Structure formats: C-alpha cells, structure tokens
Short mmCIF file of C-alpha atoms in Angstrom, two decimals:
data_model
loop_
_atom_site.label_atom_id
_atom_site.label_comp_id
_atom_site.label_asym_id
_atom_site.label_seq_id
_atom_site.Cartn_x
_atom_site.Cartn_y
_atom_site.Cartn_z
CA MET A 284 5.74 41.12 -2.07
CA ILE A 285 5.47 38.20 -4.51
CA ILE A 286 4.20 34.95 -3.03
CA ARG A 287 5.07 32.00 -5.23
CA ARG A 288 3.40 28.61 -5.32
CA ALA A 289 4.96 25.20 -5.81
CA PHE A 290 4.58 21.48 -5.22
CA ALA A 291 6.94 19.05 -3.52
CA ASP A 292 6.91 15.34 -4.33
CA LEU A 293 6.66 13.38 -1.08
CA ALA A 294 6.18 9.70 -0.27
CA HIS A 295 2.39 10.02 0.03
CA GLY A 296 1.91 12.33 -2.96
CA GLN A 297 2.34 16.01 -3.72
CA MET A 298 2.26 18.79 -1.14
CA HIS A 299 1.38 22.29 -2.29
CA TYR A 300 2.98 25.27 -0.58
CA ARG A 301 3.25 29.03 -0.84
CA HIS A 302 6.59 30.70 -0.22
CA ALA A 303 8.13 34.15 -0.17
CA GLY A 304 11.21 35.91 1.11
CA GLU A 305 14.86 35.06 0.84
CA GLY A 306 17.63 34.18 3.21
CA ALA A 307 17.76 32.68 6.66
CA PHE A 308 16.54 34.18 9.91
CA ALA A 309 18.97 34.65 12.78
CA GLY A 310 20.43 31.75 14.73
CA GLY A 311 20.78 29.38 11.79
CA VAL A 312 17.02 29.20 11.12
CA ASP A 313 16.57 28.38 7.45
CA ALA A 314 12.88 29.31 7.25
CA LEU A 315 9.65 29.98 9.09
CA LEU A 316 6.95 27.36 8.52
CA VAL A 317 3.41 28.74 8.78
CA LEU A 318 0.74 26.08 9.32
CA HIS A 319 -2.88 27.00 8.67
CA PRO A 320 -6.03 26.06 10.61
CA SER A 321 -8.73 23.80 9.20
CA PRO A 322 -10.67 23.68 6.96
CA VAL A 323 -8.96 25.88 4.38
CA SER A 324 -5.34 26.00 3.19
CA SER A 325 -2.27 28.20 3.12
CA ARG A 326 -4.40 30.73 1.24
CA GLN A 327 -5.69 31.81 4.65
CA MET A 328 -2.14 32.74 5.71
CA VAL A 329 -1.20 34.92 2.74
CA ARG A 330 -1.30 38.23 4.63
CA MET A 331 0.81 36.73 7.41
CA VAL A 332 3.36 35.48 4.89
CA GLU A 333 3.48 38.93 3.31
CA GLY A 334 4.18 40.52 6.69
CA LEU A 335 7.03 38.18 7.62
CA ALA A 336 8.70 37.48 4.28
CA PRO A 337 10.76 40.72 4.33
CA LEU A 338 12.63 39.20 7.31
CA GLY A 339 13.51 35.84 5.77
CA ARG A 340 12.20 32.81 3.93
CA VAL A 341 8.59 31.91 4.83
CA ILE A 342 6.94 28.67 3.70
CA ALA A 343 3.22 27.99 4.13
CA PRO A 344 2.18 24.47 3.09
CA ASP A 345 -1.32 23.17 2.54
CA THR A 346 -1.89 20.48 5.15
CA ALA A 347 -2.09 17.04 3.54
CA GLY A 348 -5.63 16.54 2.24
CA CYS A 349 -6.41 20.27 2.34
CA GLY A 350 -6.26 22.85 -0.43
CA ASP A 351 -4.13 21.47 -3.26
CA SER A 352 -2.16 18.92 -1.21
CA ASP A 353 -2.77 15.22 -1.73
CA PRO A 354 -4.31 13.42 1.26
CA LEU A 355 -2.43 10.96 3.42
CA PRO A 356 -3.15 7.29 2.69
CA GLN A 357 -4.64 6.53 6.12
CA ASP A 358 -8.41 6.58 6.50
CA ALA A 359 -8.02 8.28 9.90
CA PRO A 360 -4.55 9.84 10.09
CA ALA A 361 -3.30 11.15 13.43
CA ILE A 362 -1.60 14.48 14.03
CA THR A 363 1.70 12.58 14.17
CA ASP A 364 1.11 11.47 10.57
CA TYR A 365 0.62 15.07 9.45
CA ALA A 366 3.80 16.06 11.28
CA ALA A 367 5.73 13.29 9.55
CA ALA A 368 4.55 14.61 6.18
CA LEU A 369 5.88 18.07 7.12
CA ARG A 370 9.24 16.59 8.06
CA ASP A 371 9.26 14.99 4.59
CA LEU A 372 8.55 18.42 3.10
CA MET A 373 11.50 19.86 5.02
CA ASP A 374 13.70 17.10 3.59
CA ALA A 375 12.41 17.74 0.06
CA LEU A 376 13.12 21.48 0.35
CA GLY A 377 16.53 21.00 1.95
CA LEU A 378 15.58 22.74 5.19
CA GLY A 379 17.76 22.18 8.23
CA ARG A 380 16.41 24.10 11.23
CA VAL A 381 13.11 25.94 11.11
CA LEU A 382 10.88 28.08 13.28
CA VAL A 383 7.26 26.87 13.22
CA TYR A 384 4.00 28.75 13.73
CA GLY A 385 0.72 26.82 13.72
CA MET A 386 -2.88 27.87 14.28
CA HIS A 387 -5.62 25.50 15.52
CA THR A 388 -5.09 22.26 13.53
CA GLY A 389 -1.76 23.73 12.46
CA ALA A 390 -0.86 24.31 16.12
CA ALA A 391 -1.23 20.63 16.95
CA ILE A 392 0.82 19.67 13.89
CA ALA A 393 3.49 22.22 14.81
CA ALA A 394 3.82 20.74 18.31
CA GLU A 395 4.13 17.21 16.96
CA LEU A 396 6.73 18.30 14.41
CA ALA A 397 8.78 19.77 17.27
CA ILE A 398 8.48 16.46 19.15
CA LEU A 399 9.29 14.40 16.05
CA ALA A 400 12.33 16.41 14.95
CA PRO A 401 13.68 18.21 18.03
CA ASP A 402 17.05 18.88 16.41
CA ARG A 403 15.40 20.65 13.47
CA VAL A 404 12.81 22.89 15.17
CA ALA A 405 14.40 25.95 16.77
CA GLY A 406 11.14 27.22 18.27
CA VAL A 407 7.40 26.75 17.95
CA VAL A 408 4.38 29.04 18.37
CA ILE A 409 1.16 27.24 19.31
CA ASP A 410 -1.84 29.43 18.46
CA GLY A 411 -5.20 28.06 19.59
CA LEU A 412 -5.95 24.51 20.75
CA SER A 413 -9.16 22.54 21.05
CA ASP A 414 -9.79 20.35 24.08
CA PHE A 415 -12.71 17.99 23.54
CA HIS A 416 -13.50 14.94 25.65
CA GLY A 417 -16.27 12.38 26.08
CA GLU A 418 -19.63 13.43 24.66
CA GLY A 419 -18.21 16.75 23.48
CA LEU A 420 -15.61 14.94 21.41
CA GLU A 421 -18.18 12.59 19.91
CA GLU A 422 -20.37 15.57 19.04
CA VAL A 423 -17.71 17.45 17.09
CA LEU A 424 -16.50 14.28 15.37
CA THR A 425 -20.07 13.69 14.22
CA HIS A 426 -21.12 17.22 13.27
CA TYR A 427 -18.22 19.64 12.84
CA ALA A 428 -16.71 18.53 9.50
CA PRO A 429 -19.57 17.12 7.41
CA PRO A 430 -19.16 15.46 4.01
CA PHE A 431 -20.20 17.37 0.91
CA PRO A 432 -21.05 14.69 -1.68
CA ALA A 433 -21.51 15.72 -5.29
CA ASP A 434 -25.06 16.19 -6.52
CA LEU A 435 -26.83 17.39 -9.64
CA ASP A 436 -28.88 20.23 -8.15
CA GLY A 437 -26.13 22.25 -6.41
CA ALA A 438 -27.56 21.72 -2.93
CA GLY A 439 -24.16 20.52 -1.72
CA LEU A 440 -22.58 23.78 -2.85
CA ALA A 441 -25.12 25.76 -0.81
CA ARG A 442 -24.41 23.64 2.26
CA LEU A 443 -20.67 24.07 1.80
CA PHE A 444 -21.06 27.84 1.53
CA GLN A 445 -23.15 27.93 4.71
CA PHE A 446 -20.57 25.77 6.49
CA CYS A 447 -17.80 28.24 5.64
CA ARG A 448 -19.90 31.34 6.37
CA ASP A 449 -21.28 30.13 9.68
CA GLN A 450 -17.83 29.42 11.09
CA PHE A 451 -17.47 33.19 11.33
CA LEU A 452 -20.86 33.59 13.01
CA PHE A 453 -21.11 30.75 15.54
CA PHE A 454 -19.00 28.32 17.55
CA PRO A 455 -19.59 25.55 16.99
CA TRP A 456 -20.78 26.66 13.56
CA TYR A 457 -23.72 24.25 13.52
CA ALA A 458 -25.19 25.51 16.82
CA ARG A 459 -26.62 28.68 15.20
CA SER A 460 -27.94 30.00 18.50
CA GLY A 461 -27.59 33.21 20.45
CA ALA A 462 -25.40 31.48 23.02
CA ALA A 463 -23.05 30.27 20.28
CA ARG A 464 -22.91 33.62 18.43
CA ARG A 465 -19.46 35.08 17.74
CA ASP A 466 -18.91 38.83 17.58
CA THR A 467 -16.37 38.98 14.76
CA GLY A 468 -18.81 39.37 11.88
CA LEU A 469 -18.31 38.15 8.35
CA PRO A 470 -15.07 38.56 6.36
CA PRO A 471 -14.87 40.38 3.03
CA PRO A 472 -16.75 38.45 0.31
CA ASP A 473 -13.55 37.63 -1.58
CA ASP A 474 -12.10 35.98 1.54
CA LEU A 475 -15.27 34.00 2.17
CA TYR A 476 -15.39 32.79 -1.42
CA GLY A 477 -11.73 31.88 -1.10
CA TRP A 478 -12.63 29.63 1.84
CA VAL A 479 -15.41 28.02 -0.18
CA GLY A 480 -13.12 27.33 -3.13
CA GLU A 481 -10.40 25.77 -1.01
CA VAL A 482 -12.79 23.50 0.90
CA LEU A 483 -14.51 22.53 -2.35
CA LYS A 484 -11.20 21.31 -3.77
CA ALA A 485 -10.62 19.08 -0.74
CA ARG A 486 -14.20 18.20 0.19
CA GLY A 487 -13.42 14.48 0.27
CA SER A 488 -10.44 14.70 2.62
CA TYR A 489 -10.48 17.98 4.59
CA ALA A 490 -12.35 16.44 7.54
CA ARG A 491 -9.50 14.06 8.39
CA ALA A 492 -7.28 16.88 9.64
CA TYR A 493 -10.12 18.27 11.75
CA HIS A 494 -10.74 14.87 13.34
CA ALA A 495 -7.05 14.35 14.04
CA ALA A 496 -6.89 17.73 15.80
CA PHE A 497 -10.03 17.03 17.83
CA ARG A 498 -8.52 13.73 19.03
CA TRP A 499 -5.10 15.19 19.78
CA ARG A 500 -4.27 15.38 23.49
CA GLY A 501 -2.38 18.63 23.99
CA ARG A 502 -2.18 18.32 27.77
CA GLU A 503 -0.15 15.15 27.37
CA ARG A 504 1.88 16.09 24.30
CA LEU A 505 2.94 19.71 24.89
CA PRO A 506 5.28 18.85 27.81
CA LEU A 507 7.25 16.68 25.34
CA VAL A 508 8.23 19.71 23.25
CA ALA A 509 11.88 20.38 24.04
CA CYS A 510 12.50 23.56 22.03
CA PRO A 511 11.45 27.09 23.07
CA MET A 512 7.66 27.33 22.78
CA ALA A 513 5.04 30.05 23.08
CA ILE A 514 1.37 29.18 23.56
CA THR A 515 -0.93 31.97 22.42
CA CYS A 516 -4.46 32.75 21.27
CA GLY A 517 -6.40 35.74 20.00
CA ALA A 518 -8.62 37.38 22.63
CA ASN A 519 -11.80 36.59 20.68
CA ASP A 520 -10.74 33.19 19.36
CA PRO A 521 -13.45 30.63 20.24
CA LEU A 522 -10.63 28.33 21.38
CA TYR A 523 -9.24 30.86 23.87
CA ALA A 524 -10.61 29.23 27.03
CA ALA A 525 -9.52 25.75 25.92
CA THR A 526 -6.05 27.00 25.01
CA ASP A 527 -5.64 28.75 28.35
CA SER A 528 -6.75 25.63 30.21
CA VAL A 529 -4.38 23.34 28.29
CA ALA A 530 -1.49 25.77 28.80
CA ARG A 531 -2.15 25.90 32.54
CA ASP A 532 -2.33 22.13 32.89
CA ALA A 533 0.90 21.80 30.92
CA GLU A 534 2.43 24.31 33.38
CA MET A 535 3.07 26.82 30.62
CA GLY A 536 1.73 30.35 30.60
CA LEU A 537 -0.52 31.66 27.87
CA ARG A 538 0.81 34.67 25.96
CA PRO A 539 -2.45 36.24 24.72
CA LEU A 540 -2.85 38.20 21.52
CA PRO A 541 -5.31 41.04 20.83
CA ARG A 542 -8.62 40.44 19.09
CA PHE A 543 -8.38 39.30 15.48
CA ASP A 544 -9.91 42.59 14.34
CA ALA A 545 -7.65 44.78 16.49
CA PRO A 546 -5.33 47.07 14.49
CA ASP A 547 -2.28 45.75 16.36
CA TYR A 548 -3.12 42.03 16.04
CA ALA A 549 -0.81 41.24 13.11
CA ALA A 550 2.11 43.16 14.62
CA ALA A 551 1.65 41.47 18.00
CA ARG A 552 1.61 38.03 16.40
CA ARG A 553 4.69 38.86 14.32
CA ASP A 554 6.59 40.07 17.40
CA LEU A 555 5.68 36.94 19.33
CA ILE A 556 7.00 34.72 16.54
CA LEU A 557 10.21 36.72 16.22
CA SER A 558 10.78 36.51 19.99
CA LEU A 559 11.56 32.81 19.46
CA VAL A 560 14.18 33.35 16.76
CA PRO A 561 17.45 32.26 18.36
CA PRO A 562 20.24 34.82 18.51
CA ASP A 563 23.13 34.48 16.12
CA SER A 564 25.98 32.41 17.55
CA GLY A 565 28.46 34.60 19.29
CA ALA A 566 25.97 37.44 19.63
#
C-alpha cells in the first residue's frame, strides 16, 4: 500500500496530509479522516491508514502546528479553531461527507468538526479523552508540553528525546514514579525516533494543540454532536478512566477496545470505525 504525502493551501497556511486508497466508502462517504493524538503527526497513524485504505480513500492530516503543518495564527487556539482548519482542508480537497476518527487531541477535534459541519460528517469515532479541572488542569498546562528552545550544546535535544520516550513509560510522563508507571513498554527504536523527529519539527507550536485539548470540555460538547458517534478507548490507554467518565456523564456508553499491544487491537478498531459507515441508499 502506497501512502502519498501532500500539502493543501489553506487560509492560515499549508496543511500537510498523508493519503491512500481510492473511491468512496458506502453511504456517500467520500473519505475517512484520521486525526492523530498529540504531540506527533499523521506519521503515527500510518499503520492505521494502511489497514483501512483498501476499503476507500483515507486522509490523515497533520494537526495545524504539528508535524509539517503550519500553525494557526492564534497564540492560544481552541479546539474549535483546529476543527475550522479541518473544514477548510475538506473544502480544499473537494470532500463532501466524511467519516472521522480522532484519538486524544484528534478526538476532541473530531467532535468539534462534527458540531461545526453536521451536514458533512456522517459519523465520528472519539478515541480517548482527557478530563482535567482545577489544579489538575493548571498542572498539565504548566508541565505536560514544555518548550524546547534551541541551544548550542544539544541539551534541548536530550530533553526532547526524554519527553517522547517517557510518554510510553509514565502518565503523566513527567511524574516518573512507580504509581505513574505504564505497562506498555517502549516502542521500536525507529518509531521512537520518528516521534522525536516530528516533535522537533514543530517544537515551537506543538504545545498549543495539547493545551486546547486539555481545556476542551467534552462533557458539555459531546451532547451537541448530531451524527452517529462511538466513544471508545484502548483498555490500557492512560485516558481510559477519564473517557469512560465523560461518556457516562454525556449519557453515552463507552465501546472499549483491547489493549494497544493485543493482537486483535487494530482489527477491533477498524471494525468499530466501519460500523459507523452509513449503508448505501436503498440498501
């Protein structure tokens, strides 16, 4: 499966995206949009794109200010601003109706895109949500997405590497304690270095998407989604408890996925996404 890369010229600048597959899905769905979590880019979603592209056109953009996409002009953009940029991407690519999958930061953006353009989103999969308030919110806004200023001794590169590595080992990554330890282990070195490279490219703007997601109020916003929606989370995702709580308060059931490292995880996620593809008219 060949995954191609391209840029779209939007009002705020260029948005980079990966795409693969041809043709529409059922029910008049022109494409599946796959929205990545912070802090990386659509590079993190390549295997997912490969798995779904045989079924139709799949488009995975880099969130504005992440990867190779230009940042939004606001100093502190909201999730609604990121959703508006995605609607602009849909316009630029001539997409009518889409199915949307988003993970973590991408999940919040996916929900807001569905609210912003209800006639153009046929269904949305929300995978993992944060739910920070009060002192907890102030803590993550202060510590979770640090700046990595340039220096002449490479110390910033070491800190950036540790930031990427420790996200696999702890939650929050900066806690570095037994209580915060995750059980997933480290990814293959090539994947970890891929994370480092993508964050390095966007080190001056990647934190804005994180902060927008931390501030986003899913309990209030999810009930405004009018299209079919599935809220899900991997069994060992550090956001599982928060996602389950938000789903319950929004009076929507959680549709859990297996652990990330389970052999059936990718297939279960694919089947959940495809369950929201509308049937062909007259079927």
